[in-house]
Coordinates of C-alpha atoms and ligand atoms in Angstrom, one line a residue:
M1 CA -24.0 -9.2 1.5
D2 CA -27.6 -11.0 3.4
D3 CA -27.2 -10.9 7.0
T4 CA -28.8 -13.9 7.6
D5 CA -26.9 -15.8 9.8
T6 CA -25.1 -16.5 11.8
Y7 CA -22.1 -18.9 10.7
L8 CA -23.4 -18.5 6.7
L9 CA -22.6 -15.3 4.5
R10 CA -25.6 -15.0 1.7
F11 CA -23.7 -13.6 -1.3
K12 CA -25.2 -13.5 -4.9
G13 CA -27.1 -16.5 -3.6
Y14 CA -24.1 -18.7 -2.2
Y15 CA -23.8 -19.2 1.3
F16 CA -19.8 -18.6 2.6
E17 CA -18.6 -19.5 5.8
R18 CA -19.1 -16.2 7.8
S19 CA -16.1 -16.2 9.9
L20 CA -13.2 -16.5 7.5
V21 CA -15.1 -15.2 4.1
D22 CA -13.0 -12.6 2.9
T23 CA -14.9 -9.8 2.5
D24 CA -14.0 -7.0 0.6
L25 CA -12.5 -10.1 -2.5
L26 CA -15.8 -10.8 -2.5
E27 CA -16.9 -8.0 -3.3
N28 CA -14.1 -7.7 -6.7
L29 CA -13.9 -10.6 -7.5
E30 CA -14.8 -11.0 -10.5
D31 CA -12.2 -8.9 -11.9
F32 CA -9.8 -11.1 -8.8
E33 CA -6.7 -11.2 -11.9
I34 CA -5.2 -14.6 -13.4
R35 CA -2.5 -14.9 -15.2
D36 CA -2.4 -17.6 -17.6
D37 CA 0.0 -20.5 -14.9
D38 CA -2.6 -20.1 -12.9
V39 CA -4.0 -23.5 -11.8
F40 CA -7.5 -23.2 -9.1
I41 CA -8.9 -26.5 -7.3
I42 CA -12.5 -26.2 -7.2
T43 CA -14.4 -28.5 -5.5
Y44 CA -17.7 -28.5 -3.5
P45 CA -16.7 -29.1 0.2
K46 CA -15.7 -32.1 1.7
S47 CA -15.2 -33.8 -2.7
G48 CA -11.1 -34.3 -1.6
T49 CA -10.0 -30.4 -1.9
I50 CA -7.3 -31.0 0.6
W51 CA -6.0 -33.9 -1.1
T52 CA -5.8 -31.9 -4.6
Q53 CA -3.8 -29.6 -2.9
Q54 CA -1.1 -31.7 -1.5
I55 CA -0.7 -33.8 -5.7
L56 CA -0.8 -30.9 -7.3
S57 CA 1.9 -29.4 -3.9
L58 CA 4.1 -32.2 -4.7
I59 CA 4.0 -31.8 -8.9
Y60 CA 4.8 -29.3 -8.9
F61 CA 7.5 -28.2 -5.9
E62 CA 10.2 -30.2 -5.8
G63 CA 10.9 -28.7 -1.9
H64 CA 7.1 -29.7 -1.1
R65 CA 8.6 -33.7 -3.2
N66 CA 12.0 -34.1 -0.9
K67 CA 10.2 -31.8 1.9
S68 CA 13.3 -29.0 2.0
E69 CA 11.1 -26.2 2.3
N70 CA 8.9 -26.5 5.1
V71 CA 5.7 -24.8 4.0
E72 CA 2.7 -26.2 4.0
T73 CA -0.5 -27.3 1.3
L74 CA -2.8 -23.7 1.7
T75 CA 0.6 -22.1 1.9
R76 CA 1.3 -23.5 -1.3
A77 CA -2.0 -23.8 -3.1
P78 CA -4.3 -21.8 -1.0
F79 CA -8.3 -20.4 -1.1
I80 CA -9.2 -17.4 -2.9
E81 CA -12.3 -16.6 -0.7
Y82 CA -10.9 -18.0 2.7
N83 CA -7.4 -15.5 2.4
V84 CA -6.9 -16.7 6.4
R85 CA -3.3 -14.8 5.7
R86 CA -4.1 -12.2 4.3
V87 CA -1.8 -12.8 1.6
D88 CA -1.2 -10.4 -1.4
F89 CA -2.3 -13.2 -4.0
S90 CA -0.7 -9.9 -7.2
K91 CA 2.5 -10.9 -4.8
R92 CA 2.6 -14.4 -5.1
A93 CA 5.1 -15.9 -7.6
S94 CA 3.5 -18.1 -10.8
P95 CA 3.1 -20.9 -11.1
R96 CA 0.2 -19.9 -8.9
I97 CA -2.1 -22.7 -7.2
F98 CA -5.4 -21.3 -5.4
C99 CA -8.0 -23.5 -4.7
S100 CA -11.6 -22.4 -4.2
H101 CA -15.2 -23.7 -3.1
I102 CA -16.9 -20.5 -5.4
P103 CA -19.9 -21.5 -8.1
Y104 CA -18.9 -21.3 -10.8
Y105 CA -21.0 -17.4 -11.7
L106 CA -18.3 -16.8 -9.4
A107 CA -16.1 -17.3 -11.5
P108 CA -13.0 -14.1 -12.0
K109 CA -13.8 -13.7 -15.6
G110 CA -10.7 -13.7 -16.8
L111 CA -10.5 -17.4 -16.3
K112 CA -12.5 -17.0 -19.1
N113 CA -10.1 -16.7 -22.0
K114 CA -9.3 -20.2 -21.2
K115 CA -5.7 -21.2 -20.3
A116 CA -5.8 -20.6 -16.1
K117 CA -6.1 -23.8 -15.3
I118 CA -9.2 -25.4 -13.1
V119 CA -9.8 -29.4 -11.7
Y120 CA -13.1 -29.8 -10.8
V121 CA -12.6 -32.7 -8.0
Y122 CA -16.6 -33.5 -7.5
R123 CA -16.8 -36.6 -5.0
N124 CA -20.1 -38.7 -4.5
P125 CA -22.6 -36.7 -2.6
K126 CA -23.6 -39.3 0.3
D127 CA -20.0 -40.0 1.4
V128 CA -19.9 -35.3 0.4
L129 CA -23.0 -35.2 3.2
I130 CA -21.3 -37.9 6.1
S131 CA -17.9 -35.9 6.1
Y132 CA -19.4 -32.9 5.5
Y133 CA -21.6 -33.2 9.0
Y134 CA -18.4 -34.2 10.5
F135 CA -16.8 -31.5 10.0
T136 CA -19.8 -28.9 10.5
N137 CA -19.2 -30.2 14.1
L138 CA -15.6 -29.9 14.3
V139 CA -15.1 -27.3 14.0
V140 CA -16.5 -23.6 15.4
S141 CA -16.9 -20.9 12.4
L142 CA -19.9 -24.2 11.3
Q143 CA -23.1 -24.5 12.9
A144 CA -22.9 -28.2 14.8
T145 CA -26.3 -30.2 14.9
E146 CA -27.5 -33.2 16.3
N147 CA -28.2 -36.2 14.0
V148 CA -27.1 -37.1 10.2
E149 CA -31.5 -36.4 10.2
Q150 CA -31.3 -32.7 11.3
F151 CA -27.3 -32.3 9.6
M152 CA -29.2 -34.3 6.1
K153 CA -32.5 -31.9 5.7
R154 CA -29.6 -28.3 6.2
F155 CA -27.8 -30.3 3.1
L156 CA -31.2 -31.2 1.1
D157 CA -31.7 -27.7 1.8
G158 CA -28.5 -25.9 0.0
K159 CA -28.1 -24.1 3.3
V160 CA -23.7 -25.2 4.1
V161 CA -20.9 -22.9 2.9
G162 CA -21.4 -23.9 -0.7
S163 CA -24.6 -24.5 -1.0
L164 CA -27.3 -27.1 -3.1
W165 CA -24.9 -29.7 -3.8
F166 CA -27.1 -29.9 -6.8
D167 CA -26.0 -26.5 -8.3
H168 CA -22.5 -26.5 -7.2
I169 CA -21.5 -29.2 -9.2
R170 CA -24.0 -28.2 -12.6
G171 CA -23.2 -26.0 -12.8
W172 CA -19.6 -26.3 -13.6
Y173 CA -20.0 -29.1 -15.4
E174 CA -22.9 -27.5 -17.6
H175 CA -20.6 -24.0 -18.7
K176 CA -17.1 -25.9 -18.6
H177 CA -17.1 -25.0 -22.3
D178 CA -16.9 -21.1 -20.4
F179 CA -13.7 -22.4 -18.9
N180 CA -10.0 -24.7 -19.3
I181 CA -10.9 -27.0 -17.2
L182 CA -10.8 -30.5 -16.3
F183 CA -13.3 -33.2 -13.9
M184 CA -12.2 -35.3 -11.1
K185 CA -13.5 -38.0 -9.4
Y186 CA -13.2 -38.6 -6.0
E187 CA -13.5 -42.2 -6.6
D188 CA -10.9 -42.5 -9.2
M189 CA -8.6 -41.3 -7.7
K190 CA -8.4 -43.1 -4.5
K191 CA -9.5 -46.1 -6.5
D192 CA -6.5 -45.4 -8.8
L193 CA -3.9 -42.8 -7.8
R194 CA -0.2 -43.0 -9.9
S195 CA -3.4 -43.0 -13.2
S196 CA -5.2 -40.0 -11.7
V197 CA -1.7 -37.9 -11.0
L198 CA -0.9 -39.2 -14.7
K199 CA -3.8 -37.2 -15.7
L200 CA -3.3 -34.3 -13.7
C201 CA 0.0 -33.8 -15.3
S202 CA -1.8 -33.7 -18.2
F203 CA -3.3 -31.7 -18.3
L204 CA -0.8 -28.9 -16.4
E205 CA 1.3 -29.9 -19.5
K206 CA 4.2 -31.1 -16.0
E207 CA 5.4 -34.0 -17.6
L208 CA 7.2 -36.4 -14.1
S209 CA 9.9 -38.6 -14.7
E210 CA 9.2 -42.2 -12.8
E211 CA 10.3 -41.6 -10.0
V212 CA 9.5 -38.5 -9.5
L213 CA 5.9 -39.8 -9.8
D214 CA 6.5 -42.4 -6.9
V215 CA 7.2 -40.2 -4.9
V216 CA 4.2 -38.1 -5.6
V217 CA 2.0 -41.5 -5.4
R218 CA 3.7 -42.2 -1.7
Q219 CA 3.1 -39.0 -0.4
A220 CA -0.6 -38.2 -1.1
T221 CA -1.2 -41.6 0.1
F222 CA -4.8 -41.1 3.0
Q223 CA -2.1 -42.4 5.8
N224 CA 1.2 -40.6 4.6
M225 CA -0.7 -37.1 4.1
K226 CA -2.6 -38.2 7.7
S227 CA 0.9 -38.4 9.3
D228 CA 2.8 -35.1 7.6
P229 CA 2.3 -31.7 9.7
Q230 CA 2.2 -30.5 6.2
A231 CA -0.3 -31.8 4.3
N232 CA -2.5 -32.5 7.6
Y233 CA -4.4 -29.8 8.4
D234 CA -3.8 -30.7 12.2
D235 CA -1.8 -27.2 12.9
I236 CA -4.0 -25.1 11.0
L237 CA -7.2 -26.5 12.4
K238 CA -6.1 -25.7 16.2
D239 CA -4.7 -23.0 15.8
E240 CA -6.3 -20.8 13.6
I241 CA -9.7 -22.7 12.3
G242 CA -10.8 -24.0 15.9
T243 CA -12.4 -27.5 17.2
R244 CA -14.9 -28.5 19.9
T245 CA -13.5 -31.2 20.5
D246 CA -9.7 -32.5 20.3
D247 CA -9.7 -35.9 18.5
G248 CA -10.6 -35.0 14.6
H249 CA -9.4 -33.8 12.3
F250 CA -9.7 -32.4 8.0
L251 CA -8.4 -36.4 7.8
R252 CA -11.6 -38.2 9.6
K253 CA -11.7 -41.3 7.3
G254 CA -11.1 -41.2 3.2
T255 CA -12.8 -43.7 2.2
V256 CA -15.6 -44.4 0.0
G257 CA -19.0 -45.4 0.8
D258 CA -18.8 -44.7 4.5
W259 CA -22.2 -43.0 3.5
K260 CA -23.3 -46.5 4.3
Y261 CA -22.7 -46.8 7.8
H262 CA -24.7 -43.9 8.7
L263 CA -27.6 -42.9 6.5
T264 CA -31.2 -45.7 7.8
V265 CA -32.6 -47.4 5.0
E266 CA -35.2 -44.2 4.6
Q267 CA -32.9 -41.2 4.4
N268 CA -31.1 -43.2 1.5
E269 CA -34.8 -43.7 -0.6
R270 CA -34.9 -40.2 0.0
F271 CA -31.3 -38.7 -0.1
D272 CA -32.3 -41.1 -3.8
R273 CA -35.3 -39.0 -4.8
V274 CA -34.1 -36.3 -4.4
F275 CA -30.4 -36.5 -6.4
Q276 CA -33.0 -38.4 -9.1
R277 CA -34.8 -35.4 -9.4
N278 CA -32.3 -32.5 -9.4
M279 CA -29.6 -35.1 -11.1
K280 CA -31.5 -37.3 -13.9
D281 CA -29.7 -36.4 -17.5
F282 CA -26.7 -35.7 -15.6
P283 CA -23.5 -37.1 -17.3
L284 CA -20.7 -37.1 -14.6
K285 CA -21.4 -41.1 -13.6
F286 CA -20.7 -41.1 -9.8
T287 CA -19.2 -44.3 -7.2
W288 CA -20.8 -44.7 -4.2
D289 CA -19.4 -48.0 -3.6
I290 CA -15.8 -49.1 -3.8
N291 CA -16.4 -51.9 -5.1
E292 CA -18.6 -50.6 -8.0
E293 CA -17.0 -50.9 -10.9
Ligands
PPS301 S1 -12.9 -29.2 2.6 O1 -13.6 -28.5 4.0 O2 -13.7 -29.0 2.3 O3 -11.4 -28.8 2.2 O4 -12.3 -30.4 2.1 P1 -12.1 -31.5 1.7 O5 -11.2 -31.3 1.7 O6 -12.6 -31.2 0.5 O7 -12.2 -32.9 2.2 C1 -12.3 -33.7 3.0 C2 -12.4 -35.3 3.1 O8 -11.8 -35.0 2.2 C3 -10.4 -36.8 2.9 N1 -9.0 -37.1 2.4 C4 -8.8 -38.0 1.8 N2 -9.5 -38.7 1.2 C5 -8.1 -40.2 0.0 N3 -7.2 -40.1 0.4 C6 -6.3 -39.0 0.9 N4 -5.2 -38.7 1.0 C7 -7.5 -37.6 1.2 N5 -7.3 -36.6 1.5 C8 -8.2 -36.0 2.5 C9 -10.5 -36.3 3.5 O9 -10.8 -38.1 4.9 C10 -12.3 -35.9 3.6 O10 -12.7 -37.2 3.7 P2 -13.5 -37.4 4.9 O11 -14.5 -38.4 4.4 O12 -14.5 -37.3 6.3 O13 -12.7 -39.1 5.6

């Protein structure tokens, strides 16, 4: 473990959130016991993690859909590295859903037998940047910055939880053949949630009736999640993570292209140059604007 930062903990070249990370788990991550029917949601921060947690919780658990069980998505689909509730994962019933921001090279080796499934959700990095800027200013466990410029420098230096966005997505994509992995794009989910849920169901080998599918789609919209205490993380934010102000939310805006209201022309061009340098020849295409085809 490297001790260089108040907010960040560097482990094997990757930054974790210091105050929340389970360091024992990190040391033993490679040997974390994987079951064949485990499902992992893997993301770079601010790319649609809690949205996907909610979708999978709705797909898998009837008690989540009809709210007969009062269980939050974080309990249905806990982070492995941020096990804030100190759950004994080995005692969880199957199928287990987990989520994580880990890079491909820290993945438990049991994921490489390609039985357990991974859903990797990605989002255009300019929206990630803006979402992350607001989030780091909101939660006490992350370092605040004075303006977008300051945060953008950190982000492009990879001096944030999740390290460099470019490395995260490239790493997982270029090693996709080592895993049983589906790539989902945030903007596609936004554009057509129903088709995205169907795509997920097909990968997860879950067949839902039309009525159940309707319920999943309805309960996974931004508006419904925002007002749903089971899904919106508001209590977790307030009681377990801690915020600097009272008016911030995990579910902030949930749109595509918010970066246009925040980046100056110069910042945008600078971002584009770094993006081109890092992502040229990268096969996945990104959606920067909701009006794009
Ligand atoms: S975290 O902290 O890494 O777990 O954050 P993460 O959940 O990955 O990302 C948070 C952003 O996802 C948006 N979000 C949604 N967008 C559209 N529809 C739904 N249902 C939804 N749920 C969460 C959330 O609003 C954050 O994006 P911003 O742009 O900040 O609003």
